[in-house]
Amino acid sequence: MTLEHLSIINYKNIAEATLALSPKINCFIGSNGAGKTNVLDAVYFLSFCHSAQTVQDSLVLRHGEEFFMLEGQYSASFTVHCGMKKGMKKVFKCDGKAYKRLSEHIGLIPIVFISPSDTLLIDGSSEERRRLMDVAIAQLDRNYIEALNRYNKALQQRNVLLKMEDTEPDEEMLSLWEEQMAREGEIIYAKRSAFVEKLVPLFQQFYTTIATDSEQVALRYVSHCQRGPLLEVIQRDRFKDRAVGYSLHGVHRDDLEMLLDGHPMRREGSQGQQKTFAIALKLALYMLIRGEKKEERGNDAPILLLDDIFDKLDAQRVEQIVKLVASDQFGQIFITDTNRDHIDRILHHGNFDYQLYEVNDGEISLMHHS
C-alpha cells in the first residue's frame, strides 16, 4: 500500500500543499517547528481518522481558518477524504462514500509511526503501553475494536454505579456490567497475549541489530486475567472499588513491562538505550502487521512514518538504522530530519526511488526526485 498523492489544506501550520509522492522514500528536511511532523501527522490522520498528537480535531485546524481538508490517493486505487468545518463534526469518506462508523476505516491503510514521543512508552503511564497494543491489534482485527468498545462501555457504566453517593447501587445492574466486562475482557486478554507472544522475538531481533551488543531486552505482558477468571477477580474487590468509586481490576489496568537485563528499562536504560528500545519495538510492530496483512491481502506493506528518529543516538546505532531503513524490508517510508546528512546517508545506501522536500514555515517545496 502506498500513498501516491496527498493534498493538505489548513492543517496545523500548512496552509496548502499538494504532493506527488515516491512509492519508496519521501524525505522532509527543515528546522524545528517548520511543519515537517505535520505532513506525517496528516498521513497518519488519513489512516486513523485522528491526529497522532491529539484526539481533539479542532486543534489541528490552522489558526484563523474555518475548515481543514485532507485527501489521499492510494495505490490500491481508492481515495480517502477528510474535511471539517469549525464547530462541526468531521466528515470521513472513502471513494466518496461516508463511513457510518469511523472504526470501519481502521486497518484499511496500515501505518506505523515512530516519533520522539515514543519514549513515553517507557517512562509514561501504563495507558501509553495499552494504547500501543490497541492501535496495533485494531489494524489487524476488526473484532478487537468492537470488544474494546463494549468493554469500555461496561466499565463506564459500572463506574457510574460505584460512584453513587446517596444510595447503594443496584446489585443486579452491577453484576450485569461486571459480566460484560469479564466477557469482553477475556477476549481482549487473549488477543493481547497472542499479539505480545508474536511481537517479542521480532522486537529482540531488531534491538540486537541496532544496539550491536549483548544487552538483553524483554517485554512482559501483565494482566489481572492472569489471576484467574476475570469475573471473580472483578467481583472479589467490589467493596474496595465502591470505596474509591471506580474499578480497580480489569484489562483497563493491563501493562506491558519493558525490561533491560531483567530490570525496568525506565530505571536502568540510558537515553540512547531507551530510544533504541522504542524504535526496535515500533519496527517489530511494523513487521508483525506486515506479516499478518500479507496473509490477509497479499504483499501489502504498511506505510512507515519516521519522525526525527536519529536524535540522541550514537553514530553506530544511527548507522544500523540507516541500513535497516535503506533495506527492502519496508514499503513506503516518510522520514523527517533537521539534518540533511542522515537523509543523504540513507539515500546513498540504496538505489531506490525517492523524493526530497524542504519544509519552511508550513511551505513545502520539492528539492529533488529520482
PDB file of C-alpha atoms in Angstrom, residues 27-30 356-360 363-367:
ATOM      1  CA  CYS A  27      12.162  12.899   2.913  1.00  0.00           C
ATOM      2  CA  PHE A  28      11.206  16.180   4.583  1.00  0.00           C
ATOM      3  CA  ILE A  29      14.045  18.466   5.692  1.00  0.00           C
ATOM      4  CA  GLY A  30      13.585  21.615   7.748  1.00  0.00           C
ATOM      5  CA  LEU A 356      13.279  15.154  -1.180  1.00  0.00           C
ATOM      6  CA  TYR A 357      11.252  18.098   0.158  1.00  0.00           C
ATOM      7  CA  GLU A 358      12.203  21.223   2.048  1.00  0.00           C
ATOM      8  CA  VAL A 359       9.735  22.455   4.665  1.00  0.00           C
ATOM      9  CA  ASN A 360       9.871  26.070   5.758  1.00  0.00           C
ATOM     10  CA  GLU A 363       5.569  25.782   2.934  1.00  0.00           C
ATOM     11  CA  ILE A 364       6.652  22.528   1.264  1.00  0.00           C
ATOM     12  CA  SER A 365       8.853  22.620  -1.824  1.00  0.00           C
ATOM     13  CA  LEU A 366      10.348  19.776  -3.873  1.00  0.00           C
ATOM     14  CA  MET A 367      14.159  19.798  -3.806  1.00  0.00           C
TER      15      MET A 367
END
